[in-house]
mmCIF file of C-alpha atoms in Angstrom:
data_model
loop_
_atom_site.group_PDB
_atom_site.id
_atom_site.type_symbol
_atom_site.label_atom_id
_atom_site.label_comp_id
_atom_site.label_asym_id
_atom_site.label_seq_id
_atom_site.Cartn_x
_atom_site.Cartn_y
_atom_site.Cartn_z
ATOM 1 C CA MET X 1 -3.544 -19.173 7.775
ATOM 2 C CA SER X 2 -4.111 -20.874 4.459
ATOM 3 C CA THR X 3 -3.265 -24.540 4.403
ATOM 4 C CA ARG X 4 -1.196 -24.007 1.271
ATOM 5 C CA LEU X 5 0.694 -20.756 1.697
ATOM 6 C CA LEU X 6 -0.529 -19.755 -1.751
ATOM 7 C CA PRO X 7 -0.754 -16.108 -2.785
ATOM 8 C CA MET X 8 -4.502 -16.445 -3.638
ATOM 9 C CA VAL X 9 -2.353 -15.517 -3.289
ATOM 10 C CA LEU X 10 4.719 -1.262 -26.460
ATOM 11 C CA GLY X 11 3.165 1.030 -28.697
ATOM 12 C CA ALA X 12 1.821 4.524 -28.449
ATOM 13 C CA THR X 13 -0.203 5.641 -25.496
ATOM 14 C CA PHE X 14 -2.304 8.554 -24.398
ATOM 15 C CA THR X 15 -3.028 9.772 -20.916
ATOM 16 C CA LEU X 16 -6.148 11.087 -19.304
ATOM 17 C CA PRO X 17 -6.041 14.338 -17.333
ATOM 18 C CA LEU X 18 -5.686 13.834 -13.596
ATOM 19 C CA LEU X 19 -6.973 16.250 -10.984
ATOM 20 C CA MET X 20 -4.308 16.696 -8.321
ATOM 21 C CA ALA X 21 -4.748 17.601 -4.701
ATOM 22 C CA PRO X 22 -3.358 21.011 -3.695
ATOM 23 C CA GLY X 23 0.387 20.905 -3.126
ATOM 24 C CA ALA X 24 0.885 17.661 -5.061
ATOM 25 C CA ALA X 25 3.092 17.408 -8.140
ATOM 26 C CA LEU X 26 2.450 15.491 -11.351
ATOM 27 C CA ALA X 27 5.642 13.866 -12.618
ATOM 28 C CA GLU X 28 5.927 12.893 -16.256
ATOM 29 C CA VAL X 29 7.840 9.682 -16.898
ATOM 30 C CA SER X 30 8.746 7.623 -19.941
ATOM 31 C CA THR X 31 6.135 5.991 -22.149
ATOM 32 C CA PRO X 32 4.908 2.799 -20.441
ATOM 33 C CA ARG X 33 6.552 -0.290 -21.866
ATOM 34 C CA GLN X 34 4.628 -3.550 -21.644
ATOM 35 C CA ILE X 35 6.861 -6.288 -20.231
ATOM 36 C CA ALA X 36 4.523 -9.270 -19.887
ATOM 37 C CA ASP X 37 1.025 -10.125 -21.077
ATOM 38 C CA ARG X 38 -1.013 -13.347 -21.211
ATOM 39 C CA ALA X 39 -4.225 -13.798 -23.163
ATOM 40 C CA SER X 40 -5.983 -15.707 -20.396
ATOM 41 C CA ALA X 41 -3.885 -15.237 -17.262
ATOM 42 C CA HIS X 42 -2.790 -12.583 -14.796
ATOM 43 C CA CYS X 43 0.801 -11.313 -14.604
ATOM 44 C CA LYS X 44 1.775 -9.789 -11.265
ATOM 45 C CA SER X 45 4.326 -9.359 -8.450
ATOM 46 C CA PRO X 46 7.443 -8.210 -10.381
ATOM 47 C CA ARG X 47 10.786 -8.674 -8.552
ATOM 48 C CA TRP X 48 14.040 -7.190 -9.858
ATOM 49 C CA SER X 49 17.208 -9.269 -9.811
ATOM 50 C CA PRO X 50 20.064 -7.705 -7.790
ATOM 51 C CA ASP X 51 21.954 -6.774 -10.961
ATOM 52 C CA GLY X 52 18.849 -5.152 -12.471
ATOM 53 C CA LYS X 53 19.109 -7.188 -15.663
ATOM 54 C CA GLN X 54 16.248 -9.609 -15.005
ATOM 55 C CA LEU X 55 12.699 -9.351 -13.775
ATOM 56 C CA ALA X 56 10.796 -12.264 -12.248
ATOM 57 C CA TYR X 57 7.015 -12.250 -12.136
ATOM 58 C CA ASP X 58 4.092 -14.515 -11.260
ATOM 59 C CA VAL X 59 1.531 -15.853 -13.720
ATOM 60 C CA TYR X 60 -1.844 -17.131 -12.571
ATOM 61 C CA ASP X 61 -4.178 -18.911 -14.984
ATOM 62 C CA PRO X 62 -7.576 -19.141 -13.224
ATOM 63 C CA LYS X 63 -9.052 -21.580 -15.751
ATOM 64 C CA ARG X 64 -6.299 -24.162 -15.235
ATOM 65 C CA GLU X 65 -5.601 -23.163 -11.624
ATOM 66 C CA ALA X 66 -1.968 -22.925 -12.749
ATOM 67 C CA ARG X 67 0.658 -20.858 -10.956
ATOM 68 C CA GLU X 68 3.956 -20.150 -12.672
ATOM 69 C CA VAL X 69 6.977 -17.882 -12.350
ATOM 70 C CA TRP X 70 8.691 -16.429 -15.400
ATOM 71 C CA ILE X 71 11.837 -14.349 -15.840
ATOM 72 C CA VAL X 72 12.354 -11.584 -18.398
ATOM 73 C CA HIS X 73 16.000 -11.183 -19.467
ATOM 74 C CA LEU X 74 15.987 -7.460 -20.189
ATOM 75 C CA ASP X 75 19.630 -7.523 -21.320
ATOM 76 C CA ASP X 76 18.934 -10.333 -23.789
ATOM 77 C CA GLY X 77 16.196 -9.002 -26.023
ATOM 78 C CA ASN X 78 13.493 -9.534 -23.386
ATOM 79 C CA ARG X 79 13.934 -13.289 -23.618
ATOM 80 C CA MET X 80 11.391 -15.148 -21.469
ATOM 81 C CA GLU X 81 12.369 -18.099 -19.270
ATOM 82 C CA GLU X 82 10.003 -20.225 -17.196
ATOM 83 C CA VAL X 83 11.160 -21.259 -13.718
ATOM 84 C CA VAL X 84 10.621 -24.993 -13.262
ATOM 85 C CA VAL X 85 11.370 -27.881 -10.929
ATOM 86 C CA SER X 86 13.865 -30.120 -12.718
ATOM 87 C CA GLY X 87 13.196 -33.859 -12.895
ATOM 88 C CA GLY X 88 9.892 -35.689 -13.052
ATOM 89 C CA SER X 89 9.360 -36.859 -9.462
ATOM 90 C CA ALA X 90 7.112 -33.975 -8.470
ATOM 91 C CA ALA X 91 5.105 -34.163 -11.683
ATOM 92 C CA ALA X 92 4.617 -37.896 -11.198
ATOM 93 C CA LYS X 93 3.085 -37.322 -7.792
ATOM 94 C CA LEU X 94 0.738 -34.772 -9.371
ATOM 95 C CA ARG X 95 -0.395 -37.282 -12.008
ATOM 96 C CA GLY X 96 1.667 -35.655 -14.703
ATOM 97 C CA LYS X 97 0.504 -32.120 -13.950
ATOM 98 C CA LYS X 98 3.212 -29.476 -13.908
ATOM 99 C CA PRO X 99 4.089 -28.514 -10.313
ATOM 100 C CA PRO X 100 3.121 -24.977 -9.344
ATOM 101 C CA VAL X 101 5.965 -22.514 -8.813
ATOM 102 C CA LEU X 102 5.537 -19.466 -6.612
ATOM 103 C CA GLU X 103 7.213 -16.966 -4.289
ATOM 104 C CA LEU X 104 10.552 -16.736 -6.090
ATOM 105 C CA GLU X 105 13.258 -14.884 -4.162
ATOM 106 C CA TRP X 106 16.487 -13.784 -5.830
ATOM 107 C CA ALA X 107 19.857 -14.648 -4.301
ATOM 108 C CA PRO X 108 21.751 -11.534 -3.137
ATOM 109 C CA ASP X 109 24.645 -12.463 -5.454
ATOM 110 C CA MET X 110 23.794 -13.464 -9.015
ATOM 111 C CA LYS X 111 26.902 -15.710 -9.079
ATOM 112 C CA LEU X 112 25.965 -17.596 -5.921
ATOM 113 C CA LEU X 113 24.167 -20.419 -7.779
ATOM 114 C CA ASN X 114 23.735 -21.568 -11.368
ATOM 115 C CA LYS X 115 20.086 -20.561 -10.947
ATOM 116 C CA PRO X 116 20.343 -17.616 -8.535
ATOM 117 C CA TYR X 117 17.001 -17.928 -6.778
ATOM 118 C CA VAL X 118 14.894 -20.021 -4.432
ATOM 119 C CA PHE X 119 11.166 -20.686 -4.692
ATOM 120 C CA SER X 120 8.340 -22.794 -3.293
ATOM 121 C CA SER X 121 6.799 -25.763 -5.095
ATOM 122 C CA VAL X 122 5.194 -29.148 -4.476
ATOM 123 C CA GLY X 123 7.863 -31.520 -3.220
ATOM 124 C CA GLN X 124 8.242 -35.181 -2.427
ATOM 125 C CA GLN X 125 5.807 -35.009 0.486
ATOM 126 C CA ARG X 126 3.107 -33.622 -1.848
ATOM 127 C CA ASN X 127 3.106 -30.365 0.064
ATOM 128 C CA PHE X 128 5.017 -27.150 -0.563
ATOM 129 C CA ASP X 129 8.777 -27.154 0.062
ATOM 130 C CA LEU X 130 11.645 -24.854 -0.860
ATOM 131 C CA TYR X 131 13.645 -25.581 -4.004
ATOM 132 C CA ALA X 132 16.900 -24.072 -5.295
ATOM 133 C CA ASP X 133 19.409 -24.955 -8.012
ATOM 134 C CA GLY X 134 18.181 -28.494 -8.606
ATOM 135 C CA SER X 135 17.669 -29.536 -4.978
ATOM 136 C CA TRP X 136 14.961 -29.497 -2.333
ATOM 137 C CA LEU X 137 16.059 -27.379 0.611
ATOM 138 C CA THR X 138 13.238 -28.526 2.875
ATOM 139 C CA LYS X 139 11.318 -31.791 3.156
ATOM 140 C CA ASN X 140 8.810 -31.033 5.886
ATOM 141 C CA ARG X 141 5.353 -32.504 6.281
ATOM 142 C CA GLY X 142 3.914 -29.018 6.563
ATOM 143 C CA ASN X 143 3.955 -26.355 3.862
ATOM 144 C CA ASP X 144 7.077 -24.208 3.456
ATOM 145 C CA GLY X 145 7.022 -20.960 1.523
ATOM 146 C CA GLN X 146 7.709 -17.213 1.381
ATOM 147 C CA PRO X 147 11.533 -17.592 1.263
ATOM 148 C CA ALA X 148 13.741 -14.570 1.970
ATOM 149 C CA TRP X 149 17.522 -14.517 1.432
ATOM 150 C CA SER X 150 19.772 -12.599 3.841
ATOM 151 C CA PRO X 151 21.970 -9.876 2.272
ATOM 152 C CA ASP X 152 25.195 -11.750 3.086
ATOM 153 C CA GLY X 153 23.872 -14.903 1.380
ATOM 154 C CA ARG X 154 24.201 -17.077 4.486
ATOM 155 C CA PHE X 155 20.578 -17.512 5.608
ATOM 156 C CA ILE X 156 17.280 -18.290 3.911
ATOM 157 C CA ALA X 157 14.323 -17.491 6.136
ATOM 158 C CA PHE X 158 10.902 -18.919 5.341
ATOM 159 C CA THR X 159 7.423 -19.545 6.705
ATOM 160 C CA SER X 160 6.730 -23.128 7.736
ATOM 161 C CA GLN X 161 3.326 -24.531 8.578
ATOM 162 C CA GLN X 162 4.401 -27.652 10.415
ATOM 163 C CA LYS X 163 1.518 -27.357 12.841
ATOM 164 C CA ASN X 164 -1.834 -25.551 12.672
ATOM 165 C CA SER X 165 -0.158 -22.137 12.671
ATOM 166 C CA GLY X 166 2.912 -20.907 10.849
ATOM 167 C CA ASP X 167 6.326 -19.995 12.237
ATOM 168 C CA ILE X 168 9.479 -18.430 10.829
ATOM 169 C CA PHE X 169 12.421 -20.781 10.312
ATOM 170 C CA TYR X 170 15.811 -20.289 8.677
ATOM 171 C CA ILE X 171 18.330 -22.405 6.801
ATOM 172 C CA ASP X 172 21.984 -21.750 7.585
ATOM 173 C CA LEU X 173 23.812 -22.253 4.294
ATOM 174 C CA GLY X 174 27.094 -21.747 6.112
ATOM 175 C CA GLY X 175 26.342 -24.421 8.702
ATOM 176 C CA ASP X 176 24.013 -27.393 8.993
ATOM 177 C CA SER X 177 21.676 -26.618 6.110
ATOM 178 C CA GLU X 178 19.882 -29.954 6.523
ATOM 179 C CA LYS X 179 18.270 -28.867 9.804
ATOM 180 C CA PRO X 180 16.281 -25.611 9.562
ATOM 181 C CA LYS X 181 16.101 -23.729 12.844
ATOM 182 C CA ARG X 182 13.067 -22.035 14.339
ATOM 183 C CA VAL X 183 13.018 -18.257 14.807
ATOM 184 C CA THR X 184 9.520 -17.622 16.184
ATOM 185 C CA SER X 185 7.518 -19.810 18.542
ATOM 186 C CA TRP X 186 4.622 -17.820 19.959
ATOM 187 C CA PRO X 187 1.750 -20.184 20.842
ATOM 188 C CA ASN X 188 -1.590 -19.619 19.099
ATOM 189 C CA MET X 189 -0.075 -17.085 16.705
ATOM 190 C CA THR X 190 1.144 -17.191 13.117
ATOM 191 C CA GLU X 191 4.349 -15.531 11.927
ATOM 192 C CA LEU X 192 4.802 -15.049 8.211
ATOM 193 C CA ARG X 193 6.364 -13.008 5.384
ATOM 194 C CA PRO X 194 9.977 -12.692 6.626
ATOM 195 C CA ARG X 195 11.937 -9.783 5.122
ATOM 196 C CA TRP X 196 15.656 -9.124 5.690
ATOM 197 C CA SER X 197 17.127 -5.701 6.259
ATOM 198 C CA PRO X 198 19.339 -4.730 3.279
ATOM 199 C CA ARG X 199 22.145 -3.610 5.606
ATOM 200 C CA ALA X 200 22.243 -6.253 8.328
ATOM 201 C CA ASN X 201 20.958 -9.705 9.163
ATOM 202 C CA GLN X 202 17.927 -8.282 10.915
ATOM 203 C CA LEU X 203 14.736 -10.111 10.026
ATOM 204 C CA ALA X 204 11.344 -8.392 9.946
ATOM 205 C CA PHE X 205 8.154 -10.438 9.916
ATOM 206 C CA THR X 206 4.410 -10.186 10.421
ATOM 207 C CA ARG X 207 2.806 -11.733 13.495
ATOM 208 C CA SER X 208 -0.883 -12.580 13.212
ATOM 209 C CA GLN X 209 -3.211 -13.314 16.098
ATOM 210 C CA SER X 210 -6.945 -13.646 16.435
ATOM 211 C CA GLY X 211 -9.156 -11.007 17.993
ATOM 212 C CA LYS X 212 -8.692 -7.256 18.057
ATOM 213 C CA ARG X 213 -4.895 -7.407 18.139
ATOM 214 C CA GLY X 214 -4.757 -8.327 14.455
ATOM 215 C CA GLN X 215 -1.365 -8.357 12.719
ATOM 216 C CA ASP X 216 1.813 -6.673 13.942
ATOM 217 C CA ILE X 217 5.379 -6.234 12.699
ATOM 218 C CA GLY X 218 8.298 -7.720 14.610
ATOM 219 C CA ILE X 219 12.068 -7.844 14.164
ATOM 220 C CA CYS X 220 14.592 -10.485 15.132
ATOM 221 C CA ASP X 221 17.965 -8.751 15.408
ATOM 222 C CA ASP X 222 19.906 -12.039 15.421
ATOM 223 C CA VAL X 223 18.291 -15.216 14.084
ATOM 224 C CA THR X 224 20.974 -17.336 15.729
ATOM 225 C CA ASN X 225 19.765 -15.992 19.102
ATOM 226 C CA PRO X 226 16.037 -15.401 18.589
ATOM 227 C CA GLU X 227 15.043 -15.535 22.261
ATOM 228 C CA GLY X 228 17.477 -12.765 23.140
ATOM 229 C CA SER X 229 16.886 -10.508 20.137
ATOM 230 C CA MET X 230 13.143 -10.592 19.403
ATOM 231 C CA ARG X 231 11.103 -7.385 19.620
ATOM 232 C CA MET X 232 7.847 -6.006 18.274
ATOM 233 C CA VAL X 233 8.041 -2.831 16.183
ATOM 234 C CA THR X 234 4.275 -2.354 16.255
ATOM 235 C CA ASN X 235 1.801 -3.699 18.761
ATOM 236 C CA TRP X 236 -1.265 -1.768 17.741
ATOM 237 C CA ALA X 237 -4.939 -2.677 17.937
ATOM 238 C CA ALA X 238 -4.994 -2.885 14.137
ATOM 239 C CA ASP X 239 -3.371 -4.710 11.206
ATOM 240 C CA GLU X 240 0.157 -3.759 10.129
ATOM 241 C CA ILE X 241 1.214 -5.710 7.048
ATOM 242 C CA ARG X 242 3.765 -5.927 4.188
ATOM 243 C CA PRO X 243 6.827 -4.471 5.961
ATOM 244 C CA SER X 244 9.310 -3.021 3.471
ATOM 245 C CA TRP X 245 12.814 -2.001 4.594
ATOM 246 C CA SER X 246 14.386 1.220 3.387
ATOM 247 C CA PRO X 247 17.650 0.520 1.512
ATOM 248 C CA ASP X 248 19.681 2.036 4.370
ATOM 249 C CA GLY X 249 17.990 -0.304 6.862
ATOM 250 C CA LYS X 250 16.811 2.536 9.131
ATOM 251 C CA TRP X 251 13.099 2.613 8.312
ATOM 252 C CA ILE X 252 10.215 0.260 7.559
ATOM 253 C CA ALA X 253 7.269 1.248 5.371
ATOM 254 C CA PHE X 254 4.062 -0.747 5.728
ATOM 255 C CA TYR X 255 0.288 -0.683 5.407
ATOM 256 C CA SER X 256 -2.078 -0.349 8.378
ATOM 257 C CA ASN X 257 -5.801 0.005 9.014
ATOM 258 C CA LYS X 258 -5.106 1.780 12.329
ATOM 259 C CA GLY X 259 -8.029 4.056 13.219
ATOM 260 C CA ARG X 260 -10.156 2.815 10.330
ATOM 261 C CA LYS X 261 -13.841 2.025 10.840
ATOM 262 C CA ASN X 262 -13.642 -0.221 7.791
ATOM 263 C CA PRO X 263 -10.826 -2.746 8.482
ATOM 264 C CA LYS X 264 -10.502 -3.456 4.757
ATOM 265 C CA LEU X 265 -9.137 0.047 4.101
ATOM 266 C CA PHE X 266 -5.406 0.634 4.614
ATOM 267 C CA ASP X 267 -3.064 3.609 4.829
ATOM 268 C CA LEU X 268 0.683 3.984 4.208
ATOM 269 C CA TRP X 269 2.869 4.289 7.303
ATOM 270 C CA VAL X 270 6.574 4.457 8.055
ATOM 271 C CA ILE X 271 8.353 3.705 11.316
ATOM 272 C CA GLY X 272 11.942 3.588 12.499
ATOM 273 C CA ALA X 273 13.555 0.181 12.747
ATOM 274 C CA ASP X 274 13.776 0.877 16.488
ATOM 275 C CA GLY X 275 9.981 1.208 16.670
ATOM 276 C CA ALA X 276 10.010 5.001 17.096
ATOM 277 C CA ASN X 277 8.695 7.916 15.028
ATOM 278 C CA ALA X 278 5.702 6.210 13.388
ATOM 279 C CA GLN X 279 4.072 8.477 10.809
ATOM 280 C CA GLN X 280 1.208 8.121 8.343
ATOM 281 C CA LEU X 281 2.416 9.093 4.874
ATOM 282 C CA GLY X 282 -0.567 8.253 2.658
ATOM 283 C CA LYS X 283 -4.251 7.596 3.127
ATOM 284 C CA ASP X 284 -6.391 4.945 1.428
ATOM 285 C CA VAL X 285 -3.879 2.843 -0.515
ATOM 286 C CA ILE X 286 -3.843 -0.363 -2.547
ATOM 287 C CA VAL X 287 -2.167 -3.237 -0.680
ATOM 288 C CA ASP X 288 0.426 -4.999 -2.837
ATOM 289 C CA ASP X 289 0.386 -8.785 -3.162
ATOM 290 C CA HIS X 290 4.044 -9.397 -2.462
ATOM 291 C CA LEU X 291 6.599 -6.706 -1.676
ATOM 292 C CA GLY X 292 4.812 -3.815 0.025
ATOM 293 C CA PRO X 293 5.658 -0.104 -0.449
ATOM 294 C CA ALA X 294 8.534 0.629 -2.845
ATOM 295 C CA TRP X 295 11.549 2.686 -1.697
ATOM 296 C CA THR X 296 13.846 4.736 -3.910
ATOM 297 C CA PRO X 297 17.517 3.643 -3.624
ATOM 298 C CA ASP X 298 18.463 6.727 -1.559
ATOM 299 C CA SER X 299 15.855 5.870 1.126
ATOM 300 C CA THR X 300 14.267 9.337 0.877
ATOM 301 C CA THR X 301 11.032 8.481 -0.930
ATOM 302 C CA VAL X 302 8.295 5.842 -0.911
ATOM 303 C CA LEU X 303 6.108 4.961 -3.907
ATOM 304 C CA TYR X 304 2.635 3.476 -3.489
ATOM 305 C CA VAL X 305 -0.695 3.176 -5.289
ATOM 306 C CA ALA X 306 -3.631 5.300 -4.183
ATOM 307 C CA ARG X 307 -7.017 3.627 -3.916
ATOM 308 C CA ASP X 308 -8.818 6.036 -6.229
ATOM 309 C CA PHE X 309 -10.946 4.299 -8.846
ATOM 310 C CA LYS X 310 -12.013 7.593 -10.464
ATOM 311 C CA LYS X 311 -8.357 8.184 -11.331
ATOM 312 C CA ASN X 312 -7.634 4.505 -12.060
ATOM 313 C CA ASN X 313 -5.517 3.869 -8.947
ATOM 314 C CA PRO X 314 -2.574 6.164 -9.755
ATOM 315 C CA VAL X 315 1.011 5.802 -8.522
ATOM 316 C CA HIS X 316 1.966 8.325 -5.833
ATOM 317 C CA TRP X 317 5.256 9.266 -4.207
ATOM 318 C CA VAL X 318 5.927 10.791 -0.809
ATOM 319 C CA ARG X 319 9.065 11.822 1.050
ATOM 320 C CA ARG X 320 9.915 9.688 4.049
ATOM 321 C CA ASP X 321 9.385 12.689 6.363
ATOM 322 C CA GLY X 322 6.083 13.550 4.664
ATOM 323 C CA ALA X 323 7.336 17.001 3.601
ATOM 324 C CA GLN X 324 6.646 16.552 -0.129
ATOM 325 C CA LYS X 325 4.399 14.363 -2.228
ATOM 326 C CA GLY X 326 3.205 13.937 -5.782
ATOM 327 C CA MET X 327 2.000 11.594 -8.504
ATOM 328 C CA LEU X 328 3.736 9.619 -11.240
ATOM 329 C CA GLU X 329 1.767 9.645 -14.497
ATOM 330 C CA THR X 330 2.481 6.118 -15.698
ATOM 331 C CA GLY X 331 -0.012 6.149 -18.567
ATOM 332 C CA THR X 332 -1.662 2.988 -17.207
ATOM 333 C CA GLN X 333 -4.808 2.155 -15.275
ATOM 334 C CA LEU X 334 -5.665 0.254 -12.077
ATOM 335 C CA ASN X 335 -2.055 -0.153 -10.969
ATOM 336 C CA SER X 336 -0.496 -2.183 -8.141
ATOM 337 C CA ASP X 337 2.569 -4.289 -7.164
ATOM 338 C CA LEU X 338 5.305 -1.652 -7.468
ATOM 339 C CA ALA X 339 8.974 -2.644 -7.697
ATOM 340 C CA ILE X 340 11.842 -0.182 -8.215
ATOM 341 C CA GLY X 341 15.041 -1.189 -9.996
ATOM 342 C CA ALA X 342 18.061 0.770 -11.158
ATOM 343 C CA ASP X 343 20.599 0.622 -13.954
ATOM 344 C CA ARG X 344 23.119 2.985 -15.528
ATOM 345 C CA LYS X 345 20.353 4.996 -17.171
ATOM 346 C CA GLY X 346 18.453 5.683 -13.955
ATOM 347 C CA LEU X 347 15.465 4.274 -12.091
ATOM 348 C CA ARG X 348 12.878 1.843 -13.427
ATOM 349 C CA LEU X 349 9.460 1.146 -11.978
ATOM 350 C CA ALA X 350 7.922 -2.246 -12.772
ATOM 351 C CA PHE X 351 4.280 -2.769 -11.845
ATOM 352 C CA ARG X 352 1.075 -4.495 -12.866
ATOM 353 C CA ALA X 353 -1.864 -2.728 -14.465
ATOM 354 C CA LEU X 354 -5.063 -3.444 -16.364
ATOM 355 C CA GLY X 355 -3.841 -1.895 -19.586
ATOM 356 C CA GLN X 356 -2.877 1.586 -20.656
ATOM 357 C CA SER X 357 -5.002 4.601 -19.816
ATOM 358 C CA GLY X 358 -8.292 4.639 -21.697
ATOM 359 C CA SER X 359 -8.217 0.961 -22.652
ATOM 360 C CA THR X 360 -11.519 -0.867 -22.294
ATOM 361 C CA ASN X 361 -9.783 -4.251 -22.024
ATOM 362 C CA LYS X 362 -9.589 -4.625 -18.257
ATOM 363 C CA THR X 363 -9.825 -8.397 -17.953
ATOM 364 C CA TRP X 364 -6.212 -9.489 -17.534
ATOM 365 C CA GLN X 365 -3.424 -7.959 -15.492
ATOM 366 C CA ARG X 366 -0.230 -7.133 -17.374
ATOM 367 C CA LEU X 367 3.234 -5.960 -16.382
ATOM 368 C CA TYR X 368 4.595 -2.564 -17.394
ATOM 369 C CA MET X 369 7.750 -0.566 -16.842
ATOM 370 C CA VAL X 370 8.465 3.162 -16.882
ATOM 371 C CA ARG X 371 11.700 5.063 -16.384
ATOM 372 C CA PHE X 372 12.039 8.062 -14.102
ATOM 373 C CA THR X 373 14.670 10.023 -12.173
ATOM 374 C CA MET X 374 14.706 11.555 -8.724
ATOM 375 C CA ASP X 375 14.471 14.937 -10.453
ATOM 376 C CA ASP X 376 11.012 13.867 -11.632
ATOM 377 C CA LEU X 377 9.928 13.579 -7.995
ATOM 378 C CA LYS X 378 9.726 17.253 -7.145
ATOM 379 C CA ALA X 379 6.790 19.073 -5.589
ATOM 380 C CA ASN X 380 5.413 22.202 -7.254
#
């Protein structure tokens, strides 16, 4: 595990013709709208706010080694707001350099805090701690990051590297929030990337171990009783990563290199939250940096990016049961990091791409958004 928990961690457009596999459908969507662009930095990992009015995203400037998080207020003329650590104590410890901000997680209720999110930044110990609404939530000697907020707003789970490996801890905002409690404690293993079920306080995570066992997905059904409610959803001789809950909490989509001769190549899988009915839904996919596969709000369909450089890594969709599949023509190239949001007008897909289709400027990653409806996701 990295010693820093870092994620090294509008105009007209034209589209190029795409050759589809037999039985696949090409869905036309709205003209791609550019949301964020930096002249000398990458924009990535979009995350919708619960009310769908704001979009957070990461900015990485490789020349300055700077990591930032910005928010687009879509209901306020696309106003941009940088997420920062208030006060000068952290900057003073960094010799005046602005503290990095990363891994922002929205609160489940936009009225819960004045600033309704938590993130990781350099704290008073000169390592990464969790920060929310003007206060440090953790002050550990090891690095804390990857926060995840439970749907009822009570718990914040996170990865903590207090020893050589990482473990999952949680903060009980309804109890003693000053003393985070441990969830996982396997020796010689690292647990990371906690993700809450949208329907219950079940916590999914990735367990990493050396050797052929690789990475697996586990679930803690009750963080207040981890020893009595811990179970592994996958325990394959492969890597299973980026678990993504379906909105109804019944399924988990993820990426796996199961059966691959090349361990760097991953496929899209789905499995029941009970660990049953595993099924491969897509082959040879791009692994997202942050969220994993994107579910539609009705839990019937998963969106992902195909690893197909000849077609500029297009966005695909597939039914959860694998019965139908197709492609979304986004009008962009080399896509990744999908995030689905919804408002009164329908569904919105935010994602990163290296420009619109046909552009020769492929240096910097930008954020785009397209609108679509479930009616667009129909097989021929």
